[in-house]
Coordinates of C-alpha atoms and ligand atoms in Angstrom, one line a residue:
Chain A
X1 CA 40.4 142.2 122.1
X2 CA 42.9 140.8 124.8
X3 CA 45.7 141.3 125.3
X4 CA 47.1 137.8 124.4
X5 CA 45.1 138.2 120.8
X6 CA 47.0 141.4 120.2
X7 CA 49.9 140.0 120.5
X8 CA 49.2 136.9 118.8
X9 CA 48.0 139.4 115.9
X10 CA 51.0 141.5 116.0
X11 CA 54.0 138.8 116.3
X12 CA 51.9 136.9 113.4
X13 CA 52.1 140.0 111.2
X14 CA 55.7 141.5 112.1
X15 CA 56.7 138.0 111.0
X16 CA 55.4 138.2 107.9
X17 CA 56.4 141.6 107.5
X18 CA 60.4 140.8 108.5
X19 CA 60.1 138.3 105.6
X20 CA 58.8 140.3 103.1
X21 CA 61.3 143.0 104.0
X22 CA 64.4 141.1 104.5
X23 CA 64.0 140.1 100.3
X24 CA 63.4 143.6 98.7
X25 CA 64.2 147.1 99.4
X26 CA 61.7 149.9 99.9
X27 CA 60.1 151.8 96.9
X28 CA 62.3 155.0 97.7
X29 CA 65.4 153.1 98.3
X30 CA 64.5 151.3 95.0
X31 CA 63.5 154.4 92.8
X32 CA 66.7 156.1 94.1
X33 CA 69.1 153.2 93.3
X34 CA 67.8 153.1 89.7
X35 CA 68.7 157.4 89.9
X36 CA 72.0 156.5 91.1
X37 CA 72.9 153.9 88.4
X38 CA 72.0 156.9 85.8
X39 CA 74.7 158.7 87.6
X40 CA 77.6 155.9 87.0
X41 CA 79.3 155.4 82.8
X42 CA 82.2 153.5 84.0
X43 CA 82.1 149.3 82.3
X44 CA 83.1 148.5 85.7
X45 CA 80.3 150.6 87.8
X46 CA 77.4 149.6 85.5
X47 CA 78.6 145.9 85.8
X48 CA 78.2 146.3 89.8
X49 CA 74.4 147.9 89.0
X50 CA 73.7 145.1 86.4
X51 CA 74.9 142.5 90.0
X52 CA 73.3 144.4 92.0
X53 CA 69.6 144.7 90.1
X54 CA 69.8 141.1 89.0
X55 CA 70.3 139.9 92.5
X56 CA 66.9 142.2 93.9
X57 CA 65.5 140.2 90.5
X58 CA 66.4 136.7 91.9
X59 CA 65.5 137.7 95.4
X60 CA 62.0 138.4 94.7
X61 CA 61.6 135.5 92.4
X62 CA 63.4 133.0 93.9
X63 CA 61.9 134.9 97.5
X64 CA 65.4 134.7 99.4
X65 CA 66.8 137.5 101.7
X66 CA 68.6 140.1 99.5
X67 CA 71.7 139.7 101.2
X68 CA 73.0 137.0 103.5
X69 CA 73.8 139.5 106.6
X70 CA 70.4 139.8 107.6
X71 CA 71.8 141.7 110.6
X72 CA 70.2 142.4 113.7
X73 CA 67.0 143.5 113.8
X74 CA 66.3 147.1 115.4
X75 CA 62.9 148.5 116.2
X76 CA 62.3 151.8 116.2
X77 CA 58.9 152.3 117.6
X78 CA 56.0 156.3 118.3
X79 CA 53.6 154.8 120.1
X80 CA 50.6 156.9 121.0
X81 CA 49.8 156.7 124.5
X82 CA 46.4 156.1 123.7
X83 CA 47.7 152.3 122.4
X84 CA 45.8 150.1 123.8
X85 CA 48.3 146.8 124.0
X86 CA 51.3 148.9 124.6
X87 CA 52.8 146.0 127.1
X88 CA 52.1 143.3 124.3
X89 CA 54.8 144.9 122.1
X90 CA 57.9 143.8 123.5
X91 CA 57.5 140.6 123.5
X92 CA 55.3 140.2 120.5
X93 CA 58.5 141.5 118.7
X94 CA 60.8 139.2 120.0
X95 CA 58.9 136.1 118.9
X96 CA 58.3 137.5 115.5
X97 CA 62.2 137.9 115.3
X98 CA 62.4 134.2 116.6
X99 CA 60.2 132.7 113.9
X100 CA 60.9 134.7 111.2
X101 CA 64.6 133.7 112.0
X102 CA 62.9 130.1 110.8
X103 CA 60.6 131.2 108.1
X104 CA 62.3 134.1 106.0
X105 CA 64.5 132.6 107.1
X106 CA 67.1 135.2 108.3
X107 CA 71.2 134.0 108.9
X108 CA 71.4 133.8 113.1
X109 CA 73.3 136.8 113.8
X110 CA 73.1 137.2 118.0
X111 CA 76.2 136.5 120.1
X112 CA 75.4 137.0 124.1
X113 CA 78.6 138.9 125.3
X114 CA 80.6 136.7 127.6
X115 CA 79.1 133.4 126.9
X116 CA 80.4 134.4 123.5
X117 CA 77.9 131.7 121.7
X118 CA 75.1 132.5 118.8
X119 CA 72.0 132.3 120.1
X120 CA 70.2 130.5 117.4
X121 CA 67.2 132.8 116.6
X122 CA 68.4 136.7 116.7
X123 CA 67.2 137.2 119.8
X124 CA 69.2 137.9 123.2
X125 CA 70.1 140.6 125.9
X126 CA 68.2 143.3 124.7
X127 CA 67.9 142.1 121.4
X128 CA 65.8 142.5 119.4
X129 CA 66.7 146.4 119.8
X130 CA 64.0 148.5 120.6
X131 CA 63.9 152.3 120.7
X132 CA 61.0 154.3 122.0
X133 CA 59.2 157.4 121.3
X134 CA 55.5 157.9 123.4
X135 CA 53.5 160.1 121.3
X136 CA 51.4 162.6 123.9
X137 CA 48.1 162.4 121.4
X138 CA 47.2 159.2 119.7
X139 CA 46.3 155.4 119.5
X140 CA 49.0 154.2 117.0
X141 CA 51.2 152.2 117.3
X142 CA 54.1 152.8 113.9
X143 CA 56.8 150.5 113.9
X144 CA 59.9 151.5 111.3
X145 CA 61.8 147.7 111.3
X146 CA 65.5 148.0 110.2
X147 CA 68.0 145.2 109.6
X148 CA 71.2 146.4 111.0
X149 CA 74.1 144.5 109.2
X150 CA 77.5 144.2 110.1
X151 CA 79.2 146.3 107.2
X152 CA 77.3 148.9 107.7
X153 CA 77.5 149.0 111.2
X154 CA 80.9 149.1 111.0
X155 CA 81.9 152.4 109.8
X156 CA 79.9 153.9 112.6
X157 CA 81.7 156.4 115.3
X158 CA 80.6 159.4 117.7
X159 CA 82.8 161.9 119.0
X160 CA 82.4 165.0 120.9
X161 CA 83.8 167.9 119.9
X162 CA 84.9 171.5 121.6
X163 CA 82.6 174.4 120.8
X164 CA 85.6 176.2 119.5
X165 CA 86.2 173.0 117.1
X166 CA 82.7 174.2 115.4
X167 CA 81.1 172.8 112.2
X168 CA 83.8 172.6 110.2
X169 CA 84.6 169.6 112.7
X170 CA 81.5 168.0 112.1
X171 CA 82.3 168.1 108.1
X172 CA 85.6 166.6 108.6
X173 CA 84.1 164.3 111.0
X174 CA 81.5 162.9 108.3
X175 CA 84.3 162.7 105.3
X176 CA 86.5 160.9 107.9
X177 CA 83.8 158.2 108.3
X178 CA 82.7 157.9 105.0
X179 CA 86.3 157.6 103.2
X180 CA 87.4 155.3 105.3
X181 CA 85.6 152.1 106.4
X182 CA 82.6 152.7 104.6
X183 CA 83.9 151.9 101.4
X184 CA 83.7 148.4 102.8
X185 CA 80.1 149.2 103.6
X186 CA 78.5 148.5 100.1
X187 CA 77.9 151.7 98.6
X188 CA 76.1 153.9 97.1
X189 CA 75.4 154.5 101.1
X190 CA 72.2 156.5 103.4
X191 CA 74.8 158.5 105.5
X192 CA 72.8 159.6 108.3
X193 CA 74.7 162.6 110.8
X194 CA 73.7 163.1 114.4
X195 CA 73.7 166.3 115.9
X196 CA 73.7 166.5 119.7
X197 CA 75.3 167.0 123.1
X198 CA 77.1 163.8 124.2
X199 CA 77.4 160.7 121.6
X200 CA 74.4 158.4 122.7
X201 CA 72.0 161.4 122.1
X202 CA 73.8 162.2 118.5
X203 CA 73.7 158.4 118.5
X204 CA 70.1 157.9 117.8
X205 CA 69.6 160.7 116.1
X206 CA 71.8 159.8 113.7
X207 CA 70.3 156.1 113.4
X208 CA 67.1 158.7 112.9
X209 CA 68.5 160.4 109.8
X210 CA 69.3 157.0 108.4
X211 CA 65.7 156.0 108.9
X212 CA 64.0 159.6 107.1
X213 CA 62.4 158.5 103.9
X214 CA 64.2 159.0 101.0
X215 CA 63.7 162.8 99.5
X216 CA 62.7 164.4 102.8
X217 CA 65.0 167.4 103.7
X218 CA 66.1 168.8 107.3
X219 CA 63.8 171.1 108.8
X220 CA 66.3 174.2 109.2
X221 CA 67.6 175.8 105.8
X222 CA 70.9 175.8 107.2
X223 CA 70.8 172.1 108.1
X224 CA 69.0 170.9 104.4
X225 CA 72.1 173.1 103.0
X226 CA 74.3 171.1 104.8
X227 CA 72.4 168.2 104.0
X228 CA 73.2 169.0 99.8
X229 CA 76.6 170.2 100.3
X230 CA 77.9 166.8 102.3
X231 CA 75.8 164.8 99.6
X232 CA 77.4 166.8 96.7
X233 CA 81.2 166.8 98.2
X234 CA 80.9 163.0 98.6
X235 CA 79.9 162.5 95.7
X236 CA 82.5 163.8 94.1
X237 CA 85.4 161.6 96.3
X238 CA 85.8 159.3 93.1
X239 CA 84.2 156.5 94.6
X240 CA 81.0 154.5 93.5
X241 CA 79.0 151.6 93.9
X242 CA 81.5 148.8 96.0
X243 CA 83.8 151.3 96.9
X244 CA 85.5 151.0 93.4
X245 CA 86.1 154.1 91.4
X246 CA 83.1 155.9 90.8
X247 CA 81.2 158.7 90.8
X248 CA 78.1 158.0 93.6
X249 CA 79.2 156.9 97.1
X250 CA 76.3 158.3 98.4
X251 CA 73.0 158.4 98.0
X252 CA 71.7 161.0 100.3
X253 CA 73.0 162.5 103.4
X254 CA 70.6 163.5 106.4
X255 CA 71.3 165.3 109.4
X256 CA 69.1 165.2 112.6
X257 CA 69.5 167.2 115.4
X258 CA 68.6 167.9 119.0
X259 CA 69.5 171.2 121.0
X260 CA 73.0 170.8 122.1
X261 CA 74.9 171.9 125.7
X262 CA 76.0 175.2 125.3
X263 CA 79.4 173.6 125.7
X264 CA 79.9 170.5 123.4
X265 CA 79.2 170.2 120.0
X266 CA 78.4 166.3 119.3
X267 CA 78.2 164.2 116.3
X268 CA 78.0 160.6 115.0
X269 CA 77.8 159.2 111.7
X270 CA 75.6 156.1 111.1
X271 CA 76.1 154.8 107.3
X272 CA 73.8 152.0 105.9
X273 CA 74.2 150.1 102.9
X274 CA 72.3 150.1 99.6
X275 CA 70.2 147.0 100.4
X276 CA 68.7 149.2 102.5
X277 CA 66.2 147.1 104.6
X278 CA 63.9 149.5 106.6
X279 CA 60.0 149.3 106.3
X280 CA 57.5 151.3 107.8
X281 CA 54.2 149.8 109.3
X282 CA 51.4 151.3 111.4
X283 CA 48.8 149.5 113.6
X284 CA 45.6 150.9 114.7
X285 CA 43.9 150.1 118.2
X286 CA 42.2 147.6 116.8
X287 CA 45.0 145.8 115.4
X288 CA 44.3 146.3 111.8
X289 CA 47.3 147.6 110.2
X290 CA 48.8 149.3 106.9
X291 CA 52.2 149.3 105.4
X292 CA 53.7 152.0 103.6
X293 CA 57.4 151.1 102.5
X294 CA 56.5 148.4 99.4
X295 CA 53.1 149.2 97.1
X296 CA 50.9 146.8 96.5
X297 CA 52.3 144.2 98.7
X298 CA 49.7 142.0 101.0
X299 CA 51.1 140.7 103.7
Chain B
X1 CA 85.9 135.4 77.6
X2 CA 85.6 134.4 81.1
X3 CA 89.0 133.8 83.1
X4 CA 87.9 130.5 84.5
X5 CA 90.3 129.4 87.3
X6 CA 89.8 125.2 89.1
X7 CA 90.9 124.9 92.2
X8 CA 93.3 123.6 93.5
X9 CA 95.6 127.1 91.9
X10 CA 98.8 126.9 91.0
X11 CA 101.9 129.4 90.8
X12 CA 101.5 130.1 87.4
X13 CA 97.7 130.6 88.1
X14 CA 98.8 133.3 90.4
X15 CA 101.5 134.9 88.8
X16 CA 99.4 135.7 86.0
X17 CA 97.0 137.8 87.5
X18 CA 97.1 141.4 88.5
X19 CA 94.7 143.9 90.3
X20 CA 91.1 144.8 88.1
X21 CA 91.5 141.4 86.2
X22 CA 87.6 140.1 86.6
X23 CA 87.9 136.2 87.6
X24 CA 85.5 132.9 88.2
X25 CA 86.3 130.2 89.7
X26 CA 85.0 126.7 89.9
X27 CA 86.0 123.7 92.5
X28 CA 85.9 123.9 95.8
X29 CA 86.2 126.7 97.9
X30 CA 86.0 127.1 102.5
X31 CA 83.9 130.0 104.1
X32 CA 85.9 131.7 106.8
X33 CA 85.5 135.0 108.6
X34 CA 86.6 136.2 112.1
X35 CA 86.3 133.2 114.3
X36 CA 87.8 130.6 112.0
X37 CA 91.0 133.1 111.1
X38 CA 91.4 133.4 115.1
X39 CA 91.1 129.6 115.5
X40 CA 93.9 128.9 113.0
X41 CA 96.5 131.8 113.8
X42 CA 95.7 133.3 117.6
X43 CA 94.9 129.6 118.9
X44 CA 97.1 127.2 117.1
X45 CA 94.2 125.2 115.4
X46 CA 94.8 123.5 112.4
X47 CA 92.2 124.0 110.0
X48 CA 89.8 121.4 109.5
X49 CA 89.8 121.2 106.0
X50 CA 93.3 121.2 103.5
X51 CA 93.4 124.9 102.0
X52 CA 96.8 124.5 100.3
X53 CA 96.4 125.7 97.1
X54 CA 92.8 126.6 98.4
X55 CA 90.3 129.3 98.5
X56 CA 89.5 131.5 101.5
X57 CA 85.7 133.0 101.5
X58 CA 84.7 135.5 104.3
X59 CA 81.6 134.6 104.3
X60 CA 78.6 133.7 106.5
X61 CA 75.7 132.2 104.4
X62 CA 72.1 131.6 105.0
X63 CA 71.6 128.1 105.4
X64 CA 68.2 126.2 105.7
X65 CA 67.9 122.7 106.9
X66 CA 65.5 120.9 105.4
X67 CA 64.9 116.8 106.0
X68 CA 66.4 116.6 102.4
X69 CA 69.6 118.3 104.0
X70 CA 71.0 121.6 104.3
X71 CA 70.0 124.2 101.6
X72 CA 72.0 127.1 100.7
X73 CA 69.8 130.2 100.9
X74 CA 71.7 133.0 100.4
X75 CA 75.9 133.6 100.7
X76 CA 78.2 136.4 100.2
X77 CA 81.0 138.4 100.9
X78 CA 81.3 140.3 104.4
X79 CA 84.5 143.3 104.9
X80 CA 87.3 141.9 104.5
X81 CA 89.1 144.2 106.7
X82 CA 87.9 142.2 110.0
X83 CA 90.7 139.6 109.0
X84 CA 93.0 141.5 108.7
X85 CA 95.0 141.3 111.8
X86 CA 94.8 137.4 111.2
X87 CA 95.0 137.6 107.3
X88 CA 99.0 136.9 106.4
X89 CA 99.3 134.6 109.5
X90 CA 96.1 132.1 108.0
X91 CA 97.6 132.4 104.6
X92 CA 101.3 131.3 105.8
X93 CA 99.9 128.2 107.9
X94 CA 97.4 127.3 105.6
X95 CA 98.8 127.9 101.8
X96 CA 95.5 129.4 100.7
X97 CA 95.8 130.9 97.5
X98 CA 92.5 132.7 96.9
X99 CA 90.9 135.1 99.7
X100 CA 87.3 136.2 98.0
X101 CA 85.8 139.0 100.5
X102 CA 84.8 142.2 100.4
X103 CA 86.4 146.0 100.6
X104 CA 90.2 146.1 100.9
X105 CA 92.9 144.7 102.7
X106 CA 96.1 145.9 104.6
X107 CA 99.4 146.1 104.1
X108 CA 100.5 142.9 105.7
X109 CA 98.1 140.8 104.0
X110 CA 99.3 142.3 100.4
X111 CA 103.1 141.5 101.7
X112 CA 101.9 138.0 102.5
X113 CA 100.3 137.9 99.2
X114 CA 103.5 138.8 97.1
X115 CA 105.3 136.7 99.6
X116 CA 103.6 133.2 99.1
X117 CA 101.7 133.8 95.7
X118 CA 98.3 134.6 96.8
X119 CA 95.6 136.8 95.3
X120 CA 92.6 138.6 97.4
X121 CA 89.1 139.2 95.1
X122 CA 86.4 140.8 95.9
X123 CA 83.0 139.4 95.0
X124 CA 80.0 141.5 95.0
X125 CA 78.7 142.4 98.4
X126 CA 75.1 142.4 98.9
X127 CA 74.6 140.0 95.7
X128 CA 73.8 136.8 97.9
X129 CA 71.1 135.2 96.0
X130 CA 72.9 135.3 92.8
X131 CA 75.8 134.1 94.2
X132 CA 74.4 131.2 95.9
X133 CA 73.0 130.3 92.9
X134 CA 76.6 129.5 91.2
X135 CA 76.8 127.2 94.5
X136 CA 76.4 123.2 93.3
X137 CA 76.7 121.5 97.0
X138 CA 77.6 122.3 100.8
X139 CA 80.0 119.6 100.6
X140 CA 81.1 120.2 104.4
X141 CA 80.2 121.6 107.4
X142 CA 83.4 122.3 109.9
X143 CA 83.4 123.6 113.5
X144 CA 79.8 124.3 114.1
X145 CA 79.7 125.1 117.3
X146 CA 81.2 128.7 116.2
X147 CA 77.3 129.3 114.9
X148 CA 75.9 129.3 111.5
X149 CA 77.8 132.7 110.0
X150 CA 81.0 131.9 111.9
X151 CA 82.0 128.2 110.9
X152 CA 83.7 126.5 108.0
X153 CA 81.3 125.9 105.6
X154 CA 82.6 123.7 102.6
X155 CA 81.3 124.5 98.8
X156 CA 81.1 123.2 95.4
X157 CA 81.2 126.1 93.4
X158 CA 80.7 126.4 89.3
X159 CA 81.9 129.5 87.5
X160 CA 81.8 131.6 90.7
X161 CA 82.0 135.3 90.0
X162 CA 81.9 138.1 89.0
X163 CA 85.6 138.1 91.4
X164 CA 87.6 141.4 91.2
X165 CA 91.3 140.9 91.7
X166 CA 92.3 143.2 94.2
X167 CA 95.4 142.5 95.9
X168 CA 97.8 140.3 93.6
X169 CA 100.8 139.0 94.3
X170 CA 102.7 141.8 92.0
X171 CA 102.5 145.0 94.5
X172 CA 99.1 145.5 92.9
X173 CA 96.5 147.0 95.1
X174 CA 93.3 148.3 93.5
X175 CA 91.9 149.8 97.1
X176 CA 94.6 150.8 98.1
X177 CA 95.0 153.0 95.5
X178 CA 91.8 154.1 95.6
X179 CA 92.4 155.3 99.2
X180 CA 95.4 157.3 97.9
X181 CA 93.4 159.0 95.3
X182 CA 90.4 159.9 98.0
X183 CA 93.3 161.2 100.2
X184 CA 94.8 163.6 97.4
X185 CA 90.6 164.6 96.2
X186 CA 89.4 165.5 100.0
X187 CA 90.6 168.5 100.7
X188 CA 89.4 169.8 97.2
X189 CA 85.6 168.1 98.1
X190 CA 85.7 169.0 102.1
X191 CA 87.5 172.5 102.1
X192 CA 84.6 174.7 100.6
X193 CA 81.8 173.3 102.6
X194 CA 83.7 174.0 105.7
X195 CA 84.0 177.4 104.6
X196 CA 80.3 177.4 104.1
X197 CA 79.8 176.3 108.3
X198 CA 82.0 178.9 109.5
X199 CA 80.0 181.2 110.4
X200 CA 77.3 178.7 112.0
X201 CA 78.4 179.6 115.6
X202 CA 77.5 183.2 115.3
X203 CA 73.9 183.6 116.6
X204 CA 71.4 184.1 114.5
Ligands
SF4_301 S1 77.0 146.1 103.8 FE1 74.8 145.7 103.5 S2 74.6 144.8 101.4 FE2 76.8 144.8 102.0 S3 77.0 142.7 102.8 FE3 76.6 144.0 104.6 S4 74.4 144.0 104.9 FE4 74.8 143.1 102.8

């Protein structure tokens, strides 16, 4: 195949795939919202459920994006190195972004610092966003999409903290983040923690715990403990589903981490909302392709 | 029964609602978020469309032009909070009575509220295609030059809700009062897993 047929294959299918995952939330994100509606008794909490499952209803049927604030759209991207049409991808993204823009259709969400005007089609200066990871062995490319929207973008912070400060600063850190802004952030929330050195490394690996399907733990004991205590001491804040009283803010925590300097302690909390758009897709070298995040869905 | 509300609202309208009432409302209402509360307040702009005795909606919708006109795809309610800095000026120029958003408010917005008889709502975030569906008619498009989520758009709305009263114009504050509460609980939910880190640092 060449390389201009790759990327005509790819743009064509990420399109279809942004429209399909703009209007409906993964199965896990699904399954666990239906868990976390068991949770809530309140008239008031089960009213917001009842919205909130109706709308999904009429967004499938009537096939309309979930939620207005389509956000921007980030691409985090292991690519083996053995990809074939590893140069095709940038830009193969970018024009799906553009035309799905038209065809979802998503709300135009980029503004160009300085010139200060929307571009039109949620592309511009290094947007779409696209993260990297080159996988030593393989001929893959997997593609997680998320749509990063501005309410849950909001509560986001880094901060880089004194070893003596330990991890009881990382705890406060996260309950900080999580009572305050996020309430705003349409909860029951994904509260991903970054664990790192300087805040753009605990950063992305926070936007990385936000991405970990649903159900899967930490690694270390000590971090999938601190995974279940954060989730269960949130939980029991008083606060539910659109930050009114309530007894599920959350809906999992994760924590990712990467080996810190000997002398900081980093973290950054990352929340995302419960129309949590994120799909996973995976091409093969010869652009066929399979899509894990929503059963029995053609594209 | 439904508290059904028609724009334009009145005083008595106003004084008779406090914080956790559940509202609709049906006339017509503006979108405005960021850029529209900085045009009115920061830059002296009068805004293009009469909100006295009006409703305020941070909100950017999803709007689809099609040869038959513009469509309204999806539409609802974005933080709130992003206004705030701009919130009590907008509602003192303009004489809005109704701010529908999202999340809470701050204190100078609530004093505006009890000052001029206002009320903030919240509508339910993340709901769009439900709520565009209580939409009858764009009516008007306003500044559009400020981009499609950004500008004023102007709605025909039937029996729009579910709205939360929020802020009234009584010294009623629902999330404010929430915060409070989170504020007396975190100690109580944070404290013990602290203790349970404290003795991460020691090599293992
Ligand atoms: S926080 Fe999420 S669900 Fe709520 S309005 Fe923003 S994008 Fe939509």
């Amino acid at each position: 195949m060449t390389k201009d047929g790759a990327r005509t294959i790819l743009a064509d299918v990420m399109e279809r795939f942004l429209g399909v995952a703009c209007k409906r939330l993964p199965d896990d994100v699904y399954a666990k919202l239906r868990e976390c509606a068991q949770g809530e008794t309140s008239p008031l909490q089960r009213a917001v459920y009842e919205s909130y499952f109706e709308n999904l209803r009429l967004a499938q049927q009537l096939d309309r994006p979930c939620c207005q604030d389509t956000g921007l759209l980030h691409f985090y991207i292991r690519c083996g190195a053995d990809f074939p049409y590893i140069g095709v991808v940038e830009s193969a993204l970018g024009q799906a972004v553009a035309r799905a823009t038209a065809s979802a259709p998503l709300r135009p969400n980029a503004v160009d610092f300085f010139t200060e005007r929307n571009t039109g089609d949620n592309t511009g200066e290094r947007m779409p966003w696209l993260h990297w990871d080159i996988l030593p062995e393989g001929n893959q490319l997997e593609i997680c999409v998320y749509f990063a929207g501005a309410g849950c973008s909001l509560p986001g912070r880094a901060q880089v903290f004194k070893p003596s400060d330990g991890y009881g600063a990382v705890v406060r850190y996260v309950f900080d983040a999580v009572s305050g802004l996020a309430l705003n952030a349409c909860p029951p929330l994904i509260v991903g923690v970054g664990l790192g050195h300087n805040i753009e490394n605990a950063g992305v690996l926070s936007k990385m715990a936000c991405l970990r399907p649903l159900g899967s733990a930490n690694p270390h004991p000590r971090g999938a403990k601190l995974e279940r205590d954060l989730l269960a001491g949130l939980n029991s804040l008083g606060v539910g589903a659109q930050g009114l009283p309530g007894n599920r803010i959350a809906m999992e925590v994760h924590v990712e981490s990467s080996a810190r300097h000997t002398a900081t302690i980093a973290a950054a909390v990352n929340v995302s909302c419960y129309t949590h758009r994120r799909g996973f897709i995976t091409f093969r070298e010869d652009m066929t392709y399979s899509q894990s995040s929503y059963k029995g869905v053609e594209l | 029964m439904k508290k059904i509300l028609t724009v334009p609202i009145r005083d008595e309208d106003i004084d008779g609602l406090r914080a956790g009432d559940v509202i609709y409302l049906t006339g017509t209402i503006a979108t405005g978020r960021d850029d529209v509360h900085r045009r009115v307040v920061a830059e002296g702009m009068q805004s293009p469309f009469d909100l006295r005795g009006g409703v305020i909606f941070h909100a950017g919708p999803i709007v689809r032009r099609t040869p038959a006109g513009n469509e309204l795809v999806a539409v609802g309610p974005t933080s709130s909070v992003r206004m705030e800095a701009f919130q009590a000026g907008f509602i003192e120029k303009t004489g809005v009575r109704v701010i529908i958003g999202k999340g809470g408010m701050g204190p100078a917005t609530a004093q505006a509220c009890r000052q001029f008889k206002a009320v903030h709502c919240v509508a339910m975030g993340g709901c769009a295609v439900s709520a565009a569906s209580q939409v009858e008619a764009i009516q008007d498009c306003f500044w559009p030059e400020l981009g499609m989520p950004e500008c004023m758009w102007v709605l025909r709305v039937r029996e729009f809700g579910p709205l939360v009263v929020s802020i009234d114009a009584h010294g009623g504050d629902l999330f404010a009062a929430t915060r409070a509460d989170i504020a007396g609980r975190r100690e109580a939910c944070q404290g013990p897993i602290v203790d349970s880190v404290k003795n991460y640092m020691v090599v293992d």
